[in-house]
Structure formats: structure tokens, C-alpha cells
PDB file of C-alpha atoms in Angstrom:
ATOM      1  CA  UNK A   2     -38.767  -5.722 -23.688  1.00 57.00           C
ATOM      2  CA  UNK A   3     -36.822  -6.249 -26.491  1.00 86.00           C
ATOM      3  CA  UNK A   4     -36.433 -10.196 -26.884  1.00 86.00           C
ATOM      4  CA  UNK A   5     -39.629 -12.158 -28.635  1.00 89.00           C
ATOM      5  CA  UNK A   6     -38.781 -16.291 -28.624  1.00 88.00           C
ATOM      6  CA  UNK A   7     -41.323 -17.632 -31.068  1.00 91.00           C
ATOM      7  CA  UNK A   8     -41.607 -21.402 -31.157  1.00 90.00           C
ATOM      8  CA  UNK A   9     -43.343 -24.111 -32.723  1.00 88.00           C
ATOM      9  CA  UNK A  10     -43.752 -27.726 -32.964  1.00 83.00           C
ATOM     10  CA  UNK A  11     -42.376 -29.270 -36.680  1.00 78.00           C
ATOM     11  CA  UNK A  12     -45.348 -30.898 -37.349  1.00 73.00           C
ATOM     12  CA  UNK A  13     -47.540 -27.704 -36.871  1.00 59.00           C
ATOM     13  CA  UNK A  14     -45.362 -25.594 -39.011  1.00 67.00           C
ATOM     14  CA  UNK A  15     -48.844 -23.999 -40.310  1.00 72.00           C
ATOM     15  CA  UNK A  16     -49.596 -23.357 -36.411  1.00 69.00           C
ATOM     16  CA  UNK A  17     -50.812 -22.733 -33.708  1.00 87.00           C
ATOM     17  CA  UNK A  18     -47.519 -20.789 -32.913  1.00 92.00           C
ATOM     18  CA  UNK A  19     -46.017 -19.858 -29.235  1.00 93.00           C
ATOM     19  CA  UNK A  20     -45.414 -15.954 -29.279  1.00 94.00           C
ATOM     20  CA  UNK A  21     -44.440 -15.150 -25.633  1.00 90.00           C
ATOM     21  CA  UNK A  22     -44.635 -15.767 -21.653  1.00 90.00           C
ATOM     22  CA  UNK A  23     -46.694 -14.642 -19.149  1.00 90.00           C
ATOM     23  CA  UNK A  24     -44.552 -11.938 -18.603  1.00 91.00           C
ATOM     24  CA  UNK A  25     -44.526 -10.585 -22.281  1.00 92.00           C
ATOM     25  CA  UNK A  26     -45.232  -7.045 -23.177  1.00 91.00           C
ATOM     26  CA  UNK A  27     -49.442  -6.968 -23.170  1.00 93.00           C
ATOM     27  CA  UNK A  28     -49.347  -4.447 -26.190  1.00 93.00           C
ATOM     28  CA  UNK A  29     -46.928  -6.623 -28.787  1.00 94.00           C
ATOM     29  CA  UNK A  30     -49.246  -9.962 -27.862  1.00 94.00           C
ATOM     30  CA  UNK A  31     -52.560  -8.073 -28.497  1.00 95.00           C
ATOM     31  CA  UNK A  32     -51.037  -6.944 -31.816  1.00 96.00           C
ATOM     32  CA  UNK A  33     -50.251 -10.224 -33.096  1.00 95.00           C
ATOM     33  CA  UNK A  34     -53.637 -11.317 -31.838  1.00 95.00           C
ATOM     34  CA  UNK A  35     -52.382 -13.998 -28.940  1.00 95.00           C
ATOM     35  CA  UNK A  36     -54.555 -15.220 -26.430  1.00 94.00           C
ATOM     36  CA  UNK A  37     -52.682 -16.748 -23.124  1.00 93.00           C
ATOM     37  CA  UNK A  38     -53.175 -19.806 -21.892  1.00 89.00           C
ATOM     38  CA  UNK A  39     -52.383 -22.179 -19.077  1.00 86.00           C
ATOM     39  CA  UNK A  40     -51.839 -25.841 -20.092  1.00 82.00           C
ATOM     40  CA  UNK A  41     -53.186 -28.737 -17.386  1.00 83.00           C
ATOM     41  CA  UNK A  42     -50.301 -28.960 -15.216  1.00 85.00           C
ATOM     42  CA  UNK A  43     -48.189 -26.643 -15.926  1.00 81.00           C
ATOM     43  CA  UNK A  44     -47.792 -23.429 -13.507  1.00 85.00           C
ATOM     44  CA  UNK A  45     -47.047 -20.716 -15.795  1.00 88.00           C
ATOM     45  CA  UNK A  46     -48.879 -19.159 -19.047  1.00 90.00           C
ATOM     46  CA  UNK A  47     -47.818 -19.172 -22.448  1.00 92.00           C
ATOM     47  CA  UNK A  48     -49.332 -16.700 -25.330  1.00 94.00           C
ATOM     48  CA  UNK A  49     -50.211 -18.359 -28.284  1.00 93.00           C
ATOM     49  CA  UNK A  50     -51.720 -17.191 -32.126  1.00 94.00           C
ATOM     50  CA  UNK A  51     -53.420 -19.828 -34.739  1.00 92.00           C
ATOM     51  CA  UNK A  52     -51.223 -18.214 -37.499  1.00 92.00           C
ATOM     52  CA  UNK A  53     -48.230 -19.894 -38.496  1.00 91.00           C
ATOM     53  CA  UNK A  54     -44.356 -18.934 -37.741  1.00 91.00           C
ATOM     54  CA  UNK A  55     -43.662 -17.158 -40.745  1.00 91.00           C
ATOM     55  CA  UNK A  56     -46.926 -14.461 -40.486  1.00 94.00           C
ATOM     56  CA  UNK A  57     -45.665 -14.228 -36.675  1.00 94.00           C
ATOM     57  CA  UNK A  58     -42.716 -13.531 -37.771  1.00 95.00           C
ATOM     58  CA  UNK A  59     -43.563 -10.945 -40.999  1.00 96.00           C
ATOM     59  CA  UNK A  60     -46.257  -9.419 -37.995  1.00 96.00           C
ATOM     60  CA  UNK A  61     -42.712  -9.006 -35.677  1.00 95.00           C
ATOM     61  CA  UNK A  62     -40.480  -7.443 -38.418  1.00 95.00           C
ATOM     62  CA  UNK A  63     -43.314  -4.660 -39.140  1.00 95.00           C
ATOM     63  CA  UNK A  64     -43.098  -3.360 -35.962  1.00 94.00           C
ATOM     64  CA  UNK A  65     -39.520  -3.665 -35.823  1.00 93.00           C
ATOM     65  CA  UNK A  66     -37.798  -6.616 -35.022  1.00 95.00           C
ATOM     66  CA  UNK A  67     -35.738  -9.203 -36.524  1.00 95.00           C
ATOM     67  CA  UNK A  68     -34.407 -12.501 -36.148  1.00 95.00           C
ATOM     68  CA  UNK A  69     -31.119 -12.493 -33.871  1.00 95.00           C
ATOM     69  CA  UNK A  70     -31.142 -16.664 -34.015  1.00 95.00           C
ATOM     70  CA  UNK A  71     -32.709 -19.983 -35.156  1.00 94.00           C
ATOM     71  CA  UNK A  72     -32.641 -23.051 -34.351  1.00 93.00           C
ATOM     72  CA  UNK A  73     -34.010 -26.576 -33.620  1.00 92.00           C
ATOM     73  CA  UNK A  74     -34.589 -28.301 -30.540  1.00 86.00           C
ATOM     74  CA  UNK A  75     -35.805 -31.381 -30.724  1.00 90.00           C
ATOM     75  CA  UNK A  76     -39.331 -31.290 -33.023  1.00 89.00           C
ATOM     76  CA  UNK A  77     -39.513 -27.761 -31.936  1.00 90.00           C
ATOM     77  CA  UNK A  78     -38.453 -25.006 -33.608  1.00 91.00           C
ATOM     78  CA  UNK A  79     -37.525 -21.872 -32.412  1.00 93.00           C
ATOM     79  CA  UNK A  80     -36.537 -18.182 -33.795  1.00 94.00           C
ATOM     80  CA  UNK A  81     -35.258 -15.679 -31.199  1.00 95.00           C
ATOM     81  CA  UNK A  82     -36.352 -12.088 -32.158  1.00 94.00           C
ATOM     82  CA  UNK A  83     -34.796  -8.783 -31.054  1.00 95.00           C
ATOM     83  CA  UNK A  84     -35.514  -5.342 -31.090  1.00 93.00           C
ATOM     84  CA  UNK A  85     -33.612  -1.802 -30.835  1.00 86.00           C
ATOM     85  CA  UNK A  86     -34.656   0.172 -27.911  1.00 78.00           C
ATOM     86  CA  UNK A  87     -33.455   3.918 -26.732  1.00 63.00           C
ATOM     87  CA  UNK A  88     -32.880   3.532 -23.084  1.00 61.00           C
ATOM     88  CA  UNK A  89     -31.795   5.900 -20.898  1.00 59.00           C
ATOM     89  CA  UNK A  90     -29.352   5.170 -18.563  1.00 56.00           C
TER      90      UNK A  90
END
């Protein structure tokens, strides 16, 4: 998969941080050290890490990606992160 959103509320700028769905790649979320979680009422999972954006995001560029877009949405900001892939087609 080679989309990451990461996402966090402004006021927790320090984190915890959203790194990815329930449907994220298992071996990226263990690397950044996310646990998944289902909040009371919602019916999907989100992974999330207690470090802020900006380690999330130094973690993401190590292995490879970078930041394709930013912005913010409401008090939530968001960084879309992309990597290159060889697929065979």
C-alpha cells in the first residue's frame, strides 16, 4: 500500500497521533509502534502511536515515504504520505 494519512487533533500536536485504518499494512504499523483501537461507537478501527506527528512522520520518511499533501480540516490536521512501489503489471 503505498498511501499513509497521518492525522491529528491541533491541540495534541505532541500526540497521540492517528497512523492508519484497519486495513493498513500490519508490518509499517508495527514499525512505528501503533496499537489499533476501536473507539465506543464507532464500527471500524483506527491505529494509533503516543508519539507526535513530526517523529511519525521522520519514522515514515526512513522507510521511504514522503509527504504528497497537507492540510487542515477543521482542528485536525492531516499529512497524506506516499510511497514508490515496483509493481508489475
Amino acid at each position: 500500500m503505498p498511501y499513509v494519512l497521518v492525522s491529528t487533533q491541533i491541540r495534541l500536536e505532541a500526540g497521540p497521533t492517528m497512523v492508519g485504518d484497519e486495513y493498513s499494512d500490519p508490518a509499517i504499523m508495527n514499525y512505528l509502534g501503533a496499537r489499533k483501537t476501536t473507539m465506543l461507537g464507532n464500527n471500524f478501527s483506527e491505529y494509533h502511536v503516543d508519539d507526535s506527528p513530526r517523529l511519525v512522520l521522520d519514522k515514515l520518511e526512513k522507510i521511504g515515504f514522503r509527504v504528497v499533501t497537507m492540510t487542515g480540516v477543521g482542528q485536525t490536521l492531516v499529512w497524506c504520505m506516499y510511497k514508490e512501489t515496483d509493481y508489475i503489471t
